Amino acid sequence: MKLRSATTDDLLAVNQIIQLAKEYFYENGINQWQDGYPNMDSILQDLQDHVLYVIEHQDKIIASAAIIKGMDPYYQTIEQGNWLCDTNEYYAIHRIAVLPEYKGKNIASLFLTEATKQAKESHYQSLRADTHEDNHSMQRFLLKNKFQYCGIVYVNHHAKRYAYEKIID
């Protein structure tokens, strides 16, 4: 398996992975990504911003995520808690999606490994992520990977999300 920066050739595969994730959320009663976002526009923006990454296995894109350096405007205000680090120097991980047949195989952790590597190279202190309150599998994934629940943030038109942070060793 190979983690790499996405290219324009990957856009359709990334979009398909995200559409399958949306279907999974819908079928499992998770009201996340049910309002049209993320879409091809947001995927293209991630590509243009050089924050879109994919995992390739046997010449097939099997997962995607955005790894973003620096301040996330949605993370400026946190309610019912506090961030572990009081800084704007962190990496945020967004829009992790894995093909259904590869779920549960620790694929998504490769994105955390890459984000941690980039954060260390930049001398940043932490990684941040958020997820829908009904997305229990992502919550378990973050906790398993040593993220701590920090409180509530609001993203994309005031959508409530559980916020997590991990201190970089």
JSON list of C-alpha atoms in Angstrom, two decimals:
[
{"chain": "A", "resi": 1, "resn": "MET", "atom": "CA", "xyz": [0.00, 0.00, 0.00]},
{"chain": "A", "resi": 2, "resn": "LYS", "atom": "CA", "xyz": [1.20, 3.43, -0.88]},
{"chain": "A", "resi": 3, "resn": "LEU", "atom": "CA", "xyz": [0.09, 6.77, 0.55]},
{"chain": "A", "resi": 4, "resn": "ARG", "atom": "CA", "xyz": [0.70, 9.70, -1.77]},
{"chain": "A", "resi": 5, "resn": "SER", "atom": "CA", "xyz": [-0.52, 13.14, -2.75]},
{"chain": "A", "resi": 6, "resn": "ALA", "atom": "CA", "xyz": [-3.51, 12.95, -5.05]},
{"chain": "A", "resi": 7, "resn": "THR", "atom": "CA", "xyz": [-3.40, 13.97, -8.70]},
{"chain": "A", "resi": 8, "resn": "THR", "atom": "CA", "xyz": [-6.11, 15.02, -11.13]},
{"chain": "A", "resi": 9, "resn": "ASP", "atom": "CA", "xyz": [-6.19, 11.42, -12.34]},
{"chain": "A", "resi": 10, "resn": "ASP", "atom": "CA", "xyz": [-7.45, 10.39, -8.89]},
{"chain": "A", "resi": 11, "resn": "LEU", "atom": "CA", "xyz": [-10.46, 12.75, -8.72]},
{"chain": "A", "resi": 12, "resn": "LEU", "atom": "CA", "xyz": [-13.09, 10.32, -10.01]},
{"chain": "A", "resi": 13, "resn": "ALA", "atom": "CA", "xyz": [-11.88, 7.52, -7.73]},
{"chain": "A", "resi": 14, "resn": "VAL", "atom": "CA", "xyz": [-11.87, 9.85, -4.70]},
{"chain": "A", "resi": 15, "resn": "ASN", "atom": "CA", "xyz": [-15.36, 11.06, -5.56]},
{"chain": "A", "resi": 16, "resn": "GLN", "atom": "CA", "xyz": [-16.58, 7.45, -5.82]},
{"chain": "A", "resi": 17, "resn": "ILE", "atom": "CA", "xyz": [-15.08, 6.58, -2.43]},
{"chain": "A", "resi": 18, "resn": "ILE", "atom": "CA", "xyz": [-16.80, 9.58, -0.86]},
{"chain": "A", "resi": 19, "resn": "GLN", "atom": "CA", "xyz": [-20.13, 8.70, -2.50]},
{"chain": "A", "resi": 20, "resn": "LEU", "atom": "CA", "xyz": [-19.88, 5.18, -1.07]},
{"chain": "A", "resi": 21, "resn": "ALA", "atom": "CA", "xyz": [-19.12, 6.67, 2.36]},
{"chain": "A", "resi": 22, "resn": "LYS", "atom": "CA", "xyz": [-22.23, 8.85, 2.07]},
{"chain": "A", "resi": 23, "resn": "GLU", "atom": "CA", "xyz": [-24.30, 5.76, 1.24]},
{"chain": "A", "resi": 24, "resn": "TYR", "atom": "CA", "xyz": [-22.83, 3.93, 4.23]},
{"chain": "A", "resi": 25, "resn": "PHE", "atom": "CA", "xyz": [-23.69, 6.85, 6.53]},
{"chain": "A", "resi": 26, "resn": "TYR", "atom": "CA", "xyz": [-27.23, 7.03, 5.17]},
{"chain": "A", "resi": 27, "resn": "GLU", "atom": "CA", "xyz": [-27.81, 3.27, 5.51]},
{"chain": "A", "resi": 28, "resn": "ASN", "atom": "CA", "xyz": [-26.51, 3.36, 9.10]},
{"chain": "A", "resi": 29, "resn": "GLY", "atom": "CA", "xyz": [-28.55, 6.37, 10.22]},
{"chain": "A", "resi": 30, "resn": "ILE", "atom": "CA", "xyz": [-25.56, 8.71, 10.44]},
{"chain": "A", "resi": 31, "resn": "ASN", "atom": "CA", "xyz": [-26.58, 12.21, 9.36]},
{"chain": "A", "resi": 32, "resn": "GLN", "atom": "CA", "xyz": [-23.09, 13.09, 8.17]},
{"chain": "A", "resi": 33, "resn": "TRP", "atom": "CA", "xyz": [-22.30, 14.14, 4.57]},
{"chain": "A", "resi": 34, "resn": "GLN", "atom": "CA", "xyz": [-26.00, 14.01, 3.69]},
{"chain": "A", "resi": 35, "resn": "ASP", "atom": "CA", "xyz": [-26.28, 17.61, 2.48]},
{"chain": "A", "resi": 36, "resn": "GLY", "atom": "CA", "xyz": [-24.24, 17.34, -0.71]},
{"chain": "A", "resi": 37, "resn": "TYR", "atom": "CA", "xyz": [-20.88, 17.93, 0.98]},
{"chain": "A", "resi": 38, "resn": "PRO", "atom": "CA", "xyz": [-18.22, 16.78, 0.33]},
{"chain": "A", "resi": 39, "resn": "ASN", "atom": "CA", "xyz": [-18.62, 16.92, -3.43]},
{"chain": "A", "resi": 40, "resn": "MET", "atom": "CA", "xyz": [-16.46, 17.22, -6.51]},
{"chain": "A", "resi": 41, "resn": "ASP", "atom": "CA", "xyz": [-15.96, 20.95, -5.83]},
{"chain": "A", "resi": 42, "resn": "SER", "atom": "CA", "xyz": [-14.57, 20.29, -2.35]},
{"chain": "A", "resi": 43, "resn": "ILE", "atom": "CA", "xyz": [-12.43, 17.42, -3.63]},
{"chain": "A", "resi": 44, "resn": "LEU", "atom": "CA", "xyz": [-11.04, 19.65, -6.38]},
{"chain": "A", "resi": 45, "resn": "GLN", "atom": "CA", "xyz": [-10.36, 22.40, -3.84]},
{"chain": "A", "resi": 46, "resn": "ASP", "atom": "CA", "xyz": [-8.43, 19.94, -1.65]},
{"chain": "A", "resi": 47, "resn": "LEU", "atom": "CA", "xyz": [-6.40, 18.94, -4.70]},
{"chain": "A", "resi": 48, "resn": "GLN", "atom": "CA", "xyz": [-5.69, 22.57, -5.63]},
{"chain": "A", "resi": 49, "resn": "ASP", "atom": "CA", "xyz": [-4.71, 23.31, -2.02]},
{"chain": "A", "resi": 50, "resn": "HIS", "atom": "CA", "xyz": [-2.30, 20.32, -2.10]},
{"chain": "A", "resi": 51, "resn": "VAL", "atom": "CA", "xyz": [-3.95, 18.71, 0.94]},
{"chain": "A", "resi": 52, "resn": "LEU", "atom": "CA", "xyz": [-5.63, 15.73, -0.75]},
{"chain": "A", "resi": 53, "resn": "TYR", "atom": "CA", "xyz": [-4.01, 12.35, -0.15]},
{"chain": "A", "resi": 54, "resn": "VAL", "atom": "CA", "xyz": [-4.88, 8.88, -1.36]},
{"chain": "A", "resi": 55, "resn": "ILE", "atom": "CA", "xyz": [-3.91, 5.35, -0.49]},
{"chain": "A", "resi": 56, "resn": "GLU", "atom": "CA", "xyz": [-3.25, 3.15, -3.46]},
{"chain": "A", "resi": 57, "resn": "HIS", "atom": "CA", "xyz": [-3.24, -0.64, -3.38]},
{"chain": "A", "resi": 58, "resn": "GLN", "atom": "CA", "xyz": [-2.50, -2.71, -6.48]},
{"chain": "A", "resi": 59, "resn": "ASP", "atom": "CA", "xyz": [-3.04, 0.30, -8.77]},
{"chain": "A", "resi": 60, "resn": "LYS", "atom": "CA", "xyz": [-6.43, 1.06, -7.16]},
{"chain": "A", "resi": 61, "resn": "ILE", "atom": "CA", "xyz": [-7.31, 4.07, -5.00]},
{"chain": "A", "resi": 62, "resn": "ILE", "atom": "CA", "xyz": [-8.82, 2.62, -1.82]},
{"chain": "A", "resi": 63, "resn": "ALA", "atom": "CA", "xyz": [-8.94, 5.62, 0.54]},
{"chain": "A", "resi": 64, "resn": "SER", "atom": "CA", "xyz": [-8.68, 9.39, 0.64]},
{"chain": "A", "resi": 65, "resn": "ALA", "atom": "CA", "xyz": [-8.33, 12.18, 3.18]},
{"chain": "A", "resi": 66, "resn": "ALA", "atom": "CA", "xyz": [-7.37, 15.82, 3.50]},
{"chain": "A", "resi": 67, "resn": "ILE", "atom": "CA", "xyz": [-4.37, 16.63, 5.70]},
{"chain": "A", "resi": 68, "resn": "ILE", "atom": "CA", "xyz": [-4.31, 20.35, 6.38]},
{"chain": "A", "resi": 69, "resn": "LYS", "atom": "CA", "xyz": [-1.53, 22.37, 8.01]},
{"chain": "A", "resi": 70, "resn": "GLY", "atom": "CA", "xyz": [-2.39, 25.26, 10.27]},
{"chain": "A", "resi": 71, "resn": "MET", "atom": "CA", "xyz": [-5.45, 26.98, 11.58]},
{"chain": "A", "resi": 72, "resn": "ASP", "atom": "CA", "xyz": [-8.86, 25.56, 10.70]},
{"chain": "A", "resi": 73, "resn": "PRO", "atom": "CA", "xyz": [-11.50, 28.32, 11.00]},
{"chain": "A", "resi": 74, "resn": "TYR", "atom": "CA", "xyz": [-14.04, 25.81, 12.29]},
{"chain": "A", "resi": 75, "resn": "TYR", "atom": "CA", "xyz": [-11.73, 25.01, 15.20]},
{"chain": "A", "resi": 76, "resn": "GLN", "atom": "CA", "xyz": [-11.40, 28.59, 16.43]},
{"chain": "A", "resi": 77, "resn": "THR", "atom": "CA", "xyz": [-14.32, 28.16, 18.83]},
{"chain": "A", "resi": 78, "resn": "ILE", "atom": "CA", "xyz": [-14.83, 25.01, 20.86]},
{"chain": "A", "resi": 79, "resn": "GLU", "atom": "CA", "xyz": [-17.73, 24.52, 23.25]},
{"chain": "A", "resi": 80, "resn": "GLN", "atom": "CA", "xyz": [-18.18, 22.26, 26.28]},
{"chain": "A", "resi": 81, "resn": "GLY", "atom": "CA", "xyz": [-14.44, 21.72, 26.50]},
{"chain": "A", "resi": 82, "resn": "ASN", "atom": "CA", "xyz": [-11.03, 22.94, 25.41]},
{"chain": "A", "resi": 83, "resn": "TRP", "atom": "CA", "xyz": [-8.31, 22.01, 22.98]},
{"chain": "A", "resi": 84, "resn": "LEU", "atom": "CA", "xyz": [-5.31, 20.29, 24.53]},
{"chain": "A", "resi": 85, "resn": "CYS", "atom": "CA", "xyz": [-2.92, 22.81, 22.92]},
{"chain": "A", "resi": 86, "resn": "ASP", "atom": "CA", "xyz": [-3.67, 26.52, 22.79]},
{"chain": "A", "resi": 87, "resn": "THR", "atom": "CA", "xyz": [-2.11, 27.11, 19.37]},
{"chain": "A", "resi": 88, "resn": "ASN", "atom": "CA", "xyz": [-2.95, 27.59, 15.72]},
{"chain": "A", "resi": 89, "resn": "GLU", "atom": "CA", "xyz": [-0.04, 25.36, 14.76]},
{"chain": "A", "resi": 90, "resn": "TYR", "atom": "CA", "xyz": [-1.59, 21.93, 14.29]},
{"chain": "A", "resi": 91, "resn": "TYR", "atom": "CA", "xyz": [-2.56, 19.61, 11.50]},
{"chain": "A", "resi": 92, "resn": "ALA", "atom": "CA", "xyz": [-6.22, 18.85, 10.85]},
{"chain": "A", "resi": 93, "resn": "ILE", "atom": "CA", "xyz": [-7.41, 15.64, 9.24]},
{"chain": "A", "resi": 94, "resn": "HIS", "atom": "CA", "xyz": [-10.68, 15.83, 7.34]},
{"chain": "A", "resi": 95, "resn": "ARG", "atom": "CA", "xyz": [-12.85, 13.75, 5.04]},
{"chain": "A", "resi": 96, "resn": "ILE", "atom": "CA", "xyz": [-11.28, 10.35, 5.69]},
{"chain": "A", "resi": 97, "resn": "ALA", "atom": "CA", "xyz": [-13.03, 7.81, 3.46]},
{"chain": "A", "resi": 98, "resn": "VAL", "atom": "CA", "xyz": [-12.16, 4.18, 2.78]},
{"chain": "A", "resi": 99, "resn": "LEU", "atom": "CA", "xyz": [-13.65, 1.78, 0.25]},
{"chain": "A", "resi": 100, "resn": "PRO", "atom": "CA", "xyz": [-16.11, -0.54, 2.04]},
{"chain": "A", "resi": 101, "resn": "GLU", "atom": "CA", "xyz": [-14.14, -3.71, 1.33]},
{"chain": "A", "resi": 102, "resn": "TYR", "atom": "CA", "xyz": [-11.07, -2.19, 3.04]},
{"chain": "A", "resi": 103, "resn": "LYS", "atom": "CA", "xyz": [-12.80, -0.92, 6.19]},
{"chain": "A", "resi": 104, "resn": "GLY", "atom": "CA", "xyz": [-11.58, -2.42, 9.43]},
{"chain": "A", "resi": 105, "resn": "LYS", "atom": "CA", "xyz": [-8.11, -3.12, 8.00]},
{"chain": "A", "resi": 106, "resn": "ASN", "atom": "CA", "xyz": [-6.40, -0.14, 9.65]},
{"chain": "A", "resi": 107, "resn": "ILE", "atom": "CA", "xyz": [-6.09, 1.69, 6.32]},
{"chain": "A", "resi": 108, "resn": "ALA", "atom": "CA", "xyz": [-7.17, 5.07, 7.73]},
{"chain": "A", "resi": 109, "resn": "SER", "atom": "CA", "xyz": [-4.35, 4.96, 10.29]},
{"chain": "A", "resi": 110, "resn": "LEU", "atom": "CA", "xyz": [-1.90, 5.51, 7.43]},
{"chain": "A", "resi": 111, "resn": "PHE", "atom": "CA", "xyz": [-3.30, 9.04, 7.10]},
{"chain": "A", "resi": 112, "resn": "LEU", "atom": "CA", "xyz": [-2.60, 9.63, 10.80]},
{"chain": "A", "resi": 113, "resn": "THR", "atom": "CA", "xyz": [0.94, 8.37, 10.35]},
{"chain": "A", "resi": 114, "resn": "GLU", "atom": "CA", "xyz": [1.47, 10.81, 7.46]},
{"chain": "A", "resi": 115, "resn": "ALA", "atom": "CA", "xyz": [-0.11, 13.71, 9.35]},
{"chain": "A", "resi": 116, "resn": "THR", "atom": "CA", "xyz": [2.07, 12.96, 12.37]},
{"chain": "A", "resi": 117, "resn": "LYS", "atom": "CA", "xyz": [5.18, 12.88, 10.16]},
{"chain": "A", "resi": 118, "resn": "GLN", "atom": "CA", "xyz": [4.29, 16.22, 8.57]},
{"chain": "A", "resi": 119, "resn": "ALA", "atom": "CA", "xyz": [3.48, 17.78, 11.94]},
{"chain": "A", "resi": 120, "resn": "LYS", "atom": "CA", "xyz": [6.80, 16.68, 13.40]},
{"chain": "A", "resi": 121, "resn": "GLU", "atom": "CA", "xyz": [8.68, 18.06, 10.40]},
{"chain": "A", "resi": 122, "resn": "SER", "atom": "CA", "xyz": [6.90, 21.40, 10.91]},
{"chain": "A", "resi": 123, "resn": "HIS", "atom": "CA", "xyz": [7.52, 21.30, 14.68]},
{"chain": "A", "resi": 124, "resn": "TYR", "atom": "CA", "xyz": [3.77, 21.39, 15.31]},
{"chain": "A", "resi": 125, "resn": "GLN", "atom": "CA", "xyz": [2.37, 20.10, 18.56]},
{"chain": "A", "resi": 126, "resn": "SER", "atom": "CA", "xyz": [-0.81, 18.26, 17.65]},
{"chain": "A", "resi": 127, "resn": "LEU", "atom": "CA", "xyz": [-3.30, 16.73, 15.25]},
{"chain": "A", "resi": 128, "resn": "ARG", "atom": "CA", "xyz": [-7.00, 17.63, 15.29]},
{"chain": "A", "resi": 129, "resn": "ALA", "atom": "CA", "xyz": [-10.07, 15.99, 13.81]},
{"chain": "A", "resi": 130, "resn": "ASP", "atom": "CA", "xyz": [-13.82, 16.08, 14.18]},
{"chain": "A", "resi": 131, "resn": "THR", "atom": "CA", "xyz": [-16.73, 13.77, 13.45]},
{"chain": "A", "resi": 132, "resn": "HIS", "atom": "CA", "xyz": [-20.49, 13.56, 13.64]},
{"chain": "A", "resi": 133, "resn": "GLU", "atom": "CA", "xyz": [-21.94, 12.61, 17.01]},
{"chain": "A", "resi": 134, "resn": "ASP", "atom": "CA", "xyz": [-23.51, 9.48, 15.43]},
{"chain": "A", "resi": 135, "resn": "ASN", "atom": "CA", "xyz": [-20.30, 8.34, 13.71]},
{"chain": "A", "resi": 136, "resn": "HIS", "atom": "CA", "xyz": [-19.27, 5.93, 16.44]},
{"chain": "A", "resi": 137, "resn": "SER", "atom": "CA", "xyz": [-16.78, 4.05, 14.24]},
{"chain": "A", "resi": 138, "resn": "MET", "atom": "CA", "xyz": [-14.78, 7.25, 13.62]},
{"chain": "A", "resi": 139, "resn": "GLN", "atom": "CA", "xyz": [-14.97, 8.15, 17.32]},
{"chain": "A", "resi": 140, "resn": "ARG", "atom": "CA", "xyz": [-13.57, 4.69, 18.21]},
{"chain": "A", "resi": 141, "resn": "PHE", "atom": "CA", "xyz": [-10.90, 5.05, 15.53]},
{"chain": "A", "resi": 142, "resn": "LEU", "atom": "CA", "xyz": [-9.74, 8.40, 16.91]},
{"chain": "A", "resi": 143, "resn": "LEU", "atom": "CA", "xyz": [-9.69, 7.19, 20.52]},
{"chain": "A", "resi": 144, "resn": "LYS", "atom": "CA", "xyz": [-7.85, 4.00, 19.51]},
{"chain": "A", "resi": 145, "resn": "ASN", "atom": "CA", "xyz": [-5.21, 6.22, 17.89]},
{"chain": "A", "resi": 146, "resn": "LYS", "atom": "CA", "xyz": [-4.67, 8.23, 21.08]},
{"chain": "A", "resi": 147, "resn": "PHE", "atom": "CA", "xyz": [-6.83, 11.23, 20.23]},
{"chain": "A", "resi": 148, "resn": "GLN", "atom": "CA", "xyz": [-8.71, 12.75, 23.16]},
{"chain": "A", "resi": 149, "resn": "TYR", "atom": "CA", "xyz": [-12.23, 14.09, 23.04]},
{"chain": "A", "resi": 150, "resn": "CYS", "atom": "CA", "xyz": [-12.03, 17.87, 23.56]},
{"chain": "A", "resi": 151, "resn": "GLY", "atom": "CA", "xyz": [-15.54, 19.30, 23.04]},
{"chain": "A", "resi": 152, "resn": "ILE", "atom": "CA", "xyz": [-17.90, 20.45, 20.31]},
{"chain": "A", "resi": 153, "resn": "VAL", "atom": "CA", "xyz": [-17.18, 22.49, 17.18]},
{"chain": "A", "resi": 154, "resn": "TYR", "atom": "CA", "xyz": [-19.51, 23.63, 14.43]},
{"chain": "A", "resi": 155, "resn": "VAL", "atom": "CA", "xyz": [-18.65, 23.17, 10.75]},
{"chain": "A", "resi": 156, "resn": "ASN", "atom": "CA", "xyz": [-20.33, 23.81, 7.40]},
{"chain": "A", "resi": 157, "resn": "HIS", "atom": "CA", "xyz": [-23.43, 25.81, 8.21]},
{"chain": "A", "resi": 158, "resn": "HIS", "atom": "CA", "xyz": [-23.43, 25.16, 11.96]},
{"chain": "A", "resi": 159, "resn": "ALA", "atom": "CA", "xyz": [-23.25, 21.36, 11.84]},
{"chain": "A", "resi": 160, "resn": "LYS", "atom": "CA", "xyz": [-22.36, 20.04, 15.31]},
{"chain": "A", "resi": 161, "resn": "ARG", "atom": "CA", "xyz": [-19.23, 17.87, 15.48]},
{"chain": "A", "resi": 162, "resn": "TYR", "atom": "CA", "xyz": [-17.30, 16.14, 18.24]},
{"chain": "A", "resi": 163, "resn": "ALA", "atom": "CA", "xyz": [-13.76, 17.51, 18.29]},
{"chain": "A", "resi": 164, "resn": "TYR", "atom": "CA", "xyz": [-10.62, 15.48, 19.06]},
{"chain": "A", "resi": 165, "resn": "GLU", "atom": "CA", "xyz": [-6.95, 16.26, 19.44]},
{"chain": "A", "resi": 166, "resn": "LYS", "atom": "CA", "xyz": [-3.77, 14.24, 19.75]},
{"chain": "A", "resi": 167, "resn": "ILE", "atom": "CA", "xyz": [-0.52, 15.60, 21.15]},
{"chain": "A", "resi": 168, "resn": "ILE", "atom": "CA", "xyz": [2.50, 14.75, 18.98]},
{"chain": "A", "resi": 169, "resn": "ASP", "atom": "CA", "xyz": [5.18, 12.89, 20.91]}
]
